[in-house]
Short mmCIF file of C-alpha atoms in Angstrom, two decimals:
data_model
loop_
_atom_site.label_atom_id
_atom_site.label_comp_id
_atom_site.label_asym_id
_atom_site.label_seq_id
_atom_site.Cartn_x
_atom_site.Cartn_y
_atom_site.Cartn_z
CA MET A 236 81.48 -20.57 81.29
CA LEU A 237 82.60 -17.24 79.81
CA SER A 238 84.87 -18.13 76.91
CA PRO A 239 87.79 -15.85 75.99
CA SER A 240 86.73 -15.75 72.34
CA LEU A 241 83.21 -14.57 73.22
CA ALA A 242 84.57 -12.10 75.79
CA GLN A 243 86.98 -10.60 73.27
CA GLU A 244 84.26 -10.29 70.64
CA ILE A 245 81.88 -8.54 73.06
CA ALA A 246 84.56 -6.23 74.45
CA GLY A 247 85.86 -5.24 71.03
CA ASP A 248 82.42 -4.57 69.54
CA THR A 249 81.13 -2.68 72.58
CA SER A 250 84.26 -0.52 72.82
CA ALA A 251 83.81 0.50 69.20
CA VAL A 252 80.15 1.45 69.80
CA ILE A 253 80.43 3.51 73.02
CA GLY A 254 83.85 5.03 72.40
CA PHE A 255 85.31 3.88 75.74
CA ASN A 256 87.45 0.83 76.35
CA VAL A 257 85.51 -2.15 77.67
CA LEU A 258 87.21 -5.08 79.37
CA ILE A 259 85.81 -8.38 80.59
CA THR A 260 87.33 -10.63 83.26
CA ASP A 261 86.70 -14.19 84.31
CA ALA A 262 85.66 -15.26 87.81
CA GLU A 263 89.31 -15.03 88.98
CA GLY A 264 89.80 -11.43 87.88
CA THR A 265 91.90 -12.20 84.80
CA VAL A 266 91.16 -10.04 81.76
CA ILE A 267 89.90 -12.30 78.94
CA GLY A 268 88.55 -9.63 76.60
CA SER A 269 89.36 -5.97 76.03
CA GLY A 270 89.07 -3.26 73.42
CA ASP A 271 92.74 -2.66 74.32
CA SER A 272 94.17 -6.07 73.44
CA SER A 273 97.37 -5.36 75.42
CA ARG A 274 95.38 -5.80 78.64
CA VAL A 275 94.22 -9.35 77.81
CA GLY A 276 95.78 -11.82 80.24
CA SER A 277 96.49 -9.22 82.94
CA PHE A 278 95.06 -9.27 86.46
CA HIS A 279 92.29 -6.77 87.32
CA GLU A 280 92.34 -6.47 91.11
CA ALA A 281 89.11 -4.49 91.45
CA SER A 282 87.16 -7.38 89.92
CA VAL A 283 87.87 -9.68 92.87
CA GLU A 284 85.80 -7.60 95.30
CA VAL A 285 83.07 -6.94 92.71
CA ILE A 286 82.72 -10.69 92.11
CA ARG A 287 82.61 -11.38 95.85
CA THR A 288 79.92 -8.80 96.62
CA GLN A 289 78.15 -8.83 93.23
CA GLU A 290 77.99 -5.06 93.56
CA PRO A 291 79.36 -2.51 91.04
CA ALA A 292 82.33 -0.31 91.97
CA THR A 293 83.75 2.94 90.62
CA HIS A 294 87.36 4.06 90.83
CA SER A 295 88.81 7.50 90.44
CA ALA A 296 92.34 7.97 89.11
CA SER A 297 93.83 7.98 92.60
CA GLN A 298 91.87 4.88 93.68
CA ALA A 299 92.75 3.00 90.53
CA HIS A 300 96.44 3.81 91.04
CA GLN A 301 96.40 1.82 94.29
CA LEU A 302 94.97 -1.32 92.65
CA ARG A 303 96.83 -3.73 90.40
CA GLY A 304 95.83 -3.59 86.74
CA VAL A 305 93.02 -1.09 87.32
CA ARG A 306 92.33 2.19 85.52
CA PRO A 307 89.74 4.86 86.30
CA GLY A 308 86.19 3.80 85.49
CA VAL A 309 83.41 1.48 86.58
CA THR A 310 83.40 -2.28 87.16
CA LEU A 311 80.18 -4.34 87.26
CA PRO A 312 79.51 -8.01 88.01
CA LEU A 313 78.32 -10.41 85.30
CA VAL A 314 75.72 -12.62 86.95
CA THR A 315 74.16 -15.77 85.55
CA ASP A 316 71.73 -17.93 87.54
CA GLY A 317 72.61 -15.95 90.65
CA GLN A 318 76.34 -16.60 90.31
CA ALA A 319 78.99 -14.03 89.37
CA VAL A 320 80.97 -15.49 86.46
CA GLY A 321 83.13 -12.43 85.77
CA THR A 322 83.03 -8.67 85.46
CA VAL A 323 82.71 -6.01 82.80
CA GLY A 324 84.65 -2.77 83.19
CA ILE A 325 84.52 0.51 81.30
CA THR A 326 87.59 2.77 81.33
CA GLY A 327 87.12 6.54 81.77
CA THR A 328 86.22 9.04 84.41
CA PRO A 329 83.34 7.62 86.49
CA ALA A 330 81.10 10.59 85.60
CA GLN A 331 81.57 9.85 81.89
CA VAL A 332 81.18 6.06 81.82
CA ARG A 333 78.71 5.39 84.65
CA ARG A 334 75.76 5.97 82.32
CA PHE A 335 76.96 3.12 80.06
CA GLY A 336 77.57 0.67 82.89
CA LEU A 337 74.15 -0.96 83.34
CA LEU A 338 73.50 -1.09 79.59
CA VAL A 339 76.82 -2.83 78.85
CA LYS A 340 76.34 -5.20 81.79
CA ARG A 341 72.86 -6.28 80.68
CA GLN A 342 73.87 -6.67 77.04
CA THR A 343 76.87 -8.77 78.00
CA GLU A 344 74.77 -10.99 80.27
CA ILE A 345 72.21 -11.49 77.47
CA LEU A 346 74.93 -12.51 75.01
CA LEU A 347 76.44 -14.80 77.62
CA ARG A 348 73.10 -16.57 78.23
CA GLU A 349 72.54 -16.95 74.50
CA SER A 350 76.02 -18.42 74.13
CA VAL A 351 75.37 -20.91 76.93
CA MET A 352 72.01 -21.90 75.43
CA LEU A 353 73.55 -22.34 71.99
CA ARG A 354 76.36 -24.45 73.38
CA SER A 355 73.90 -26.55 75.36
CA ARG A 356 71.73 -27.09 72.27
CA LEU A 357 74.73 -28.03 70.13
CA LEU A 358 75.93 -30.50 72.76
CA ALA A 359 72.44 -32.04 72.91
CA GLU A 360 72.35 -32.31 69.11
CA ARG A 361 75.76 -33.99 69.01
CA ALA A 362 74.70 -36.43 71.73
CA ALA A 363 71.50 -37.28 69.81
CA GLU A 364 73.53 -37.79 66.63
CA LYS A 365 75.88 -40.18 68.43
CA LEU A 366 72.97 -42.10 69.97
CA LEU A 367 71.17 -42.48 66.65
CA ALA A 368 74.40 -43.52 64.92
CA ASP A 369 75.02 -46.17 67.58
CA ILE A 370 71.48 -47.54 67.19
CA ALA A 371 71.80 -47.54 63.40
CA SER A 372 75.02 -49.58 63.62
CA TYR A 373 74.00 -51.65 66.65
CA ASP A 374 75.55 -55.10 66.91
CA PRO A 375 74.70 -57.06 70.09
CA GLN A 376 78.01 -58.91 69.76
CA VAL A 377 79.89 -55.64 70.04
CA VAL A 378 77.78 -53.34 72.24
CA GLU A 379 75.57 -54.22 75.19
CA GLY A 380 72.01 -53.04 74.69
CA ASP A 381 71.85 -51.92 78.32
CA PHE A 382 74.69 -49.49 77.63
CA LEU A 383 72.61 -47.72 74.97
CA PHE A 384 69.57 -47.75 77.26
CA PHE A 385 71.66 -46.01 79.92
CA ARG A 386 73.13 -43.44 77.53
CA ALA A 387 69.68 -42.63 76.16
CA ALA A 388 68.30 -42.25 79.69
CA GLU A 389 71.03 -39.71 80.48
CA LEU A 390 69.71 -37.65 77.56
CA GLY A 391 66.12 -38.02 78.77
CA PHE A 392 65.03 -40.72 76.29
CA ASP A 393 63.39 -44.01 77.27
CA LEU A 394 64.20 -46.57 74.58
CA ARG A 395 61.67 -49.01 76.02
CA LEU A 396 58.85 -46.90 74.60
CA ARG A 397 57.25 -47.96 71.33
CA ARG A 398 58.91 -46.10 68.49
CA VAL A 399 59.11 -46.08 64.72
CA ALA A 400 62.09 -44.93 62.67
CA VAL A 401 61.73 -42.36 59.90
CA ALA A 402 64.52 -41.37 57.52
CA PHE A 403 64.41 -38.07 55.61
CA GLU A 404 66.56 -37.22 52.62
CA VAL A 405 66.73 -33.59 51.51
CA THR A 406 68.39 -32.80 48.19
CA VAL A 407 69.01 -29.86 45.90
CA PRO A 408 67.32 -30.52 42.53
CA ASP A 409 69.47 -30.36 39.46
CA ARG A 410 69.12 -27.31 37.25
CA ALA A 411 66.65 -29.04 34.91
CA HIS A 412 64.18 -29.74 37.76
CA ARG A 413 64.62 -26.49 39.66
CA ARG A 414 61.95 -23.80 39.43
CA HIS A 415 63.03 -20.81 37.38
CA GLY A 416 64.72 -18.19 39.52
CA THR A 417 65.06 -20.45 42.57
CA PRO A 418 68.54 -20.07 44.12
CA THR A 419 70.68 -23.07 44.96
CA ARG A 420 70.60 -23.95 48.68
CA ASP A 421 73.68 -25.08 50.61
CA MET A 422 72.71 -28.15 52.66
CA ALA A 423 75.21 -27.33 55.39
CA LEU A 424 73.71 -23.87 55.87
CA VAL A 425 70.08 -25.05 56.10
CA ARG A 426 70.76 -27.89 58.55
CA SER A 427 69.33 -26.05 61.56
CA GLU A 428 66.35 -24.90 59.53
CA LEU A 429 65.56 -28.48 58.50
CA LEU A 430 65.87 -29.77 62.06
CA ARG A 431 63.51 -27.05 63.25
CA THR A 432 60.95 -27.94 60.57
CA ILE A 433 60.98 -31.61 61.57
CA ARG A 434 60.83 -30.82 65.30
CA GLU A 435 57.73 -28.69 64.76
CA VAL A 436 55.88 -31.82 63.58
CA PHE A 437 57.62 -34.47 65.68
CA ALA A 438 57.34 -32.40 68.85
CA ASP A 439 57.12 -35.15 71.48
CA PRO A 440 59.98 -34.70 74.00
CA GLN A 441 60.73 -38.41 73.49
CA ASP A 442 61.25 -38.02 69.72
CA ILE A 443 64.95 -38.48 68.91
CA ILE A 444 65.87 -36.30 65.93
CA ALA A 445 69.39 -35.99 64.51
CA THR A 446 71.30 -35.50 61.30
CA THR A 447 73.04 -38.68 60.14
CA ALA A 448 74.83 -37.32 57.05
CA PRO A 449 74.64 -34.17 54.91
CA GLY A 450 71.05 -34.02 53.71
CA TRP A 451 69.95 -37.01 55.83
CA ILE A 452 67.95 -36.69 59.06
CA GLY A 453 66.82 -39.62 61.19
CA VAL A 454 63.88 -39.67 63.58
CA LEU A 455 63.08 -42.28 66.24
CA HIS A 456 59.49 -41.19 66.76
CA ARG A 457 57.62 -42.18 69.89
CA ARG A 458 54.53 -43.79 68.38
CA PRO A 459 51.43 -43.89 70.58
CA ALA A 460 49.52 -47.16 70.43
CA ASP A 461 46.50 -45.43 68.90
CA GLN A 462 48.40 -43.57 66.15
CA PRO A 463 47.31 -44.95 62.77
CA VAL A 464 49.81 -45.41 59.98
CA ALA A 465 47.92 -42.88 57.86
CA SER A 466 48.51 -40.22 60.53
CA LEU A 467 52.25 -40.90 60.55
CA VAL A 468 52.37 -40.78 56.75
CA GLY A 469 50.46 -37.50 56.86
CA ASP A 470 52.97 -36.01 59.31
CA CYS A 471 55.87 -37.01 57.06
CA ARG A 472 54.12 -35.62 53.99
CA ARG A 473 53.51 -32.35 55.83
CA ILE A 474 57.26 -32.08 56.51
CA THR A 475 58.22 -32.83 52.89
CA ASP A 476 55.68 -30.25 51.68
CA VAL A 477 57.00 -27.55 54.03
CA ILE A 478 60.59 -28.20 52.95
CA ALA A 479 59.61 -28.13 49.28
CA ALA A 480 57.74 -24.85 49.82
CA GLN A 481 60.93 -23.25 51.15
CA GLY A 482 62.28 -23.33 47.62
CA GLY A 483 65.37 -24.89 46.14
CA LEU A 484 65.01 -28.21 47.99
CA THR A 485 63.16 -31.51 47.65
CA ALA A 486 62.49 -33.96 50.47
CA ARG A 487 61.51 -37.63 50.72
CA ALA A 488 60.85 -39.89 53.68
CA GLY A 489 61.04 -43.61 54.44
CA ILE A 490 59.16 -45.21 57.33
CA GLY A 491 60.18 -48.41 59.13
CA GLU A 492 58.24 -50.73 61.44
CA SER A 493 57.29 -50.07 65.06
CA ALA A 494 59.83 -51.25 67.64
CA ALA A 495 60.36 -51.35 71.40
CA SER A 496 63.89 -52.74 71.79
CA ILE A 497 67.39 -51.74 70.69
CA GLY A 498 67.60 -54.52 68.12
CA ALA A 499 64.15 -53.76 66.72
CA LEU A 500 64.96 -50.04 66.58
CA HIS A 501 68.11 -50.85 64.62
CA ASP A 502 66.04 -52.89 62.16
CA SER A 503 63.38 -50.17 61.95
CA TYR A 504 65.95 -47.53 61.05
CA GLN A 505 67.58 -49.75 58.42
CA ASP A 506 64.11 -50.48 57.02
CA ALA A 507 63.32 -46.76 56.89
CA CYS A 508 66.50 -46.13 54.88
CA ASP A 509 65.67 -49.02 52.54
CA ALA A 510 62.12 -47.71 52.09
CA LEU A 511 63.51 -44.30 51.20
CA ARG A 512 65.99 -45.65 48.64
CA LEU A 513 63.64 -48.20 47.09
CA GLY A 514 60.57 -46.00 47.12
CA THR A 515 62.41 -43.19 45.38
CA ARG A 516 63.22 -45.55 42.51
CA LEU A 517 59.84 -47.27 42.31
CA ALA A 518 57.07 -44.93 43.39
CA GLY A 519 57.45 -42.01 41.02
CA ASN A 520 56.67 -38.65 42.57
CA SER A 521 55.38 -39.89 45.92
CA PRO A 522 57.54 -38.35 48.68
CA VAL A 523 56.73 -40.81 51.51
CA HIS A 524 57.39 -44.56 51.42
CA LEU A 525 56.49 -47.36 53.85
CA ILE A 526 58.71 -50.41 54.17
CA THR A 527 55.56 -52.50 54.61
CA ASP A 528 54.75 -51.75 50.96
CA LEU A 529 58.25 -52.63 49.79
CA ARG A 530 59.16 -55.87 51.56
CA VAL A 531 59.37 -57.91 48.35
CA HIS A 532 61.45 -55.19 46.69
CA GLN A 533 63.74 -55.15 49.72
CA VAL A 534 64.36 -58.90 49.45
CA LEU A 535 64.98 -58.67 45.70
CA ALA A 536 67.39 -55.77 46.21
CA ALA A 537 69.35 -57.90 48.67
CA VAL A 538 69.85 -60.62 46.04
CA GLY A 539 73.04 -60.43 43.99
CA GLN A 540 72.82 -58.62 40.66
CA PRO A 541 73.73 -61.74 38.59
CA ALA A 542 70.82 -63.68 40.08
CA ARG A 543 68.47 -60.77 39.44
CA ASN A 544 69.64 -60.52 35.84
CA ARG A 545 68.99 -64.24 35.31
CA LEU A 546 65.50 -63.95 36.76
CA VAL A 547 64.54 -61.14 34.40
CA GLY A 548 66.32 -62.62 31.41
CA LEU A 549 64.83 -66.11 31.72
CA THR A 550 61.33 -65.09 32.81
CA ALA A 551 60.53 -61.93 30.85
CA ALA A 552 63.04 -61.85 27.99
CA ASP A 553 60.44 -61.90 25.18
CA LEU A 554 58.22 -59.36 26.92
CA ARG A 555 61.10 -56.95 27.36
CA THR A 556 61.63 -56.81 23.58
CA GLN A 557 58.15 -55.36 23.11
CA PRO A 558 57.89 -51.60 22.49
CA ASP A 559 55.17 -51.39 25.15
CA TRP A 560 57.12 -53.37 27.75
CA PRO A 561 56.68 -50.72 30.49
CA VAL A 562 52.91 -50.89 29.98
CA LEU A 563 52.91 -54.70 30.05
CA ARG A 564 55.11 -54.67 33.15
CA ASP A 565 52.74 -52.30 34.95
CA THR A 566 49.79 -54.50 33.97
CA ILE A 567 51.40 -57.63 35.45
CA THR A 568 52.28 -55.72 38.62
CA ALA A 569 48.77 -54.29 39.02
CA TRP A 570 47.18 -57.72 38.33
CA CYS A 571 49.18 -59.34 41.12
CA GLU A 572 48.91 -56.50 43.61
CA SER A 573 45.14 -56.33 43.05
CA GLY A 574 44.70 -59.94 44.15
CA PHE A 575 44.22 -61.18 40.56
CA ASN A 576 41.00 -59.15 40.38
CA LEU A 577 40.21 -57.60 37.02
CA VAL A 578 38.11 -54.73 38.36
CA ARG A 579 40.69 -53.66 40.95
CA ALA A 580 43.54 -54.01 38.46
CA SER A 581 41.80 -51.78 35.89
CA ALA A 582 41.10 -49.21 38.63
CA ALA A 583 44.76 -49.26 39.71
CA LEU A 584 45.87 -48.72 36.10
CA HIS A 585 43.16 -46.11 35.40
CA VAL A 586 42.08 -47.95 32.23
CA HIS A 587 38.98 -49.82 31.11
CA ARG A 588 38.79 -53.47 32.11
CA ASN A 589 38.73 -54.48 28.41
CA THR A 590 42.12 -52.83 28.02
CA VAL A 591 43.47 -54.97 30.86
CA VAL A 592 42.00 -58.10 29.24
CA TYR A 593 43.66 -57.18 25.92
CA ARG A 594 47.03 -56.67 27.59
CA MET A 595 46.78 -59.91 29.55
CA ASN A 596 45.95 -61.85 26.39
CA LYS A 597 48.99 -60.33 24.70
CA ILE A 598 51.20 -61.29 27.63
CA GLU A 599 49.91 -64.87 27.57
CA GLN A 600 50.50 -65.13 23.81
CA ILE A 601 54.08 -63.87 24.09
CA THR A 602 55.02 -65.99 27.11
CA GLY A 603 52.94 -69.04 26.20
CA ARG A 604 51.77 -69.27 29.81
CA PRO A 605 48.40 -68.49 31.42
CA LEU A 606 48.36 -65.55 33.81
CA ARG A 607 45.84 -67.31 36.01
CA ASP A 608 48.49 -69.87 36.92
CA HIS A 609 49.85 -68.46 40.17
CA ARG A 610 53.37 -69.85 39.69
CA THR A 611 53.72 -68.25 36.26
CA THR A 612 52.23 -64.99 37.43
CA MET A 613 54.37 -64.74 40.56
CA ALA A 614 57.55 -65.43 38.61
CA LEU A 615 56.60 -62.69 36.15
CA TYR A 616 55.69 -60.39 39.04
CA LEU A 617 59.11 -60.81 40.66
CA ALA A 618 60.77 -60.26 37.29
CA CYS A 619 58.80 -57.04 36.81
CA LEU A 620 59.78 -55.74 40.26
CA THR A 621 63.41 -56.65 39.58
CA ASP A 622 63.28 -54.79 36.28
CA GLN A 623 61.87 -51.74 38.11
CA LEU A 624 64.79 -51.88 40.53
CA GLY A 625 67.20 -51.61 37.61
CA SER A 626 70.89 -52.44 37.78
CA GLY A 627 71.67 -50.40 40.90
CA GLY A 628 71.78 -51.68 44.47
CA ALA A 629 69.35 -50.80 47.20
#
């Protein structure tokens, strides 16, 4: 419970501050930290009785001479949760060092509790990381779902509850996109800060939050039945805004589907990662992406690159030679996603409806096919989405 490295650090620093040698023993009376390093590893007989009684003791020169490994001074118990876990001793005449005794004891106990809490938190974080990694890579042919249910329950999580996966990616912008004067942030150093930011929003004790890779944080958020999608999107946007406001970082989020089983949670997390990757490439500056808006893109991204190239080449080859191809592509996409409604399409494109009519006529002239034929339009739509995806994978 009291590690030698922590004990040595406390003893060395405290000795330097008060000007008297400080030593720390474990629960067996063995010295594990001392301003006089030659005493580390020796037996301090006076500590045995102090640990047993949990009462401080002082020893004059003659008293110390009769005890093994003891020098004149004061010895006090280190108590945590009512249990003596060691002692702290200060070497010197009792009249000189007694006034430091209680102060050193309390400071050491505070540092010890902080160390225990930090270790406990780190162990909990590592366990959550392992659990999330196992869910992300879950294969029912390899791992029994009940095993993950049991492991999660040991950590206080009930995987039978309705959840939704969210994936966050935090990056350092390149120099061209960084605000003037903003320092570069080291992702490894801000890891705890990022986790704290996300936990402030996803604060349900059942929310599983863990880093999955440098700059990547996964969340298995307990989603109440009455939580609307817009509320979840708003929470994610709040997190990305807070991270961006910290300076030197940008953040994006992908959101999967709701799930209440191990297999569905696995799919939700994979969907969240896909939404993040695809949305970043397709949705411009928007920081939050829903997989429900990107299902067609997800399927296209899963198709081999040669097949995608053939689709674009054979369906939209003539259109892609036009100087205004990006505008024509956006028009086809808006026309389809607006339910083939001219008013809604013009509103989505932020142009007058006559402009949409002009563009559609141009597209029909170049392709030789009517846009009101659903088969033609859907083929062009898929070609436009494929072109947006580019040559990279999902």
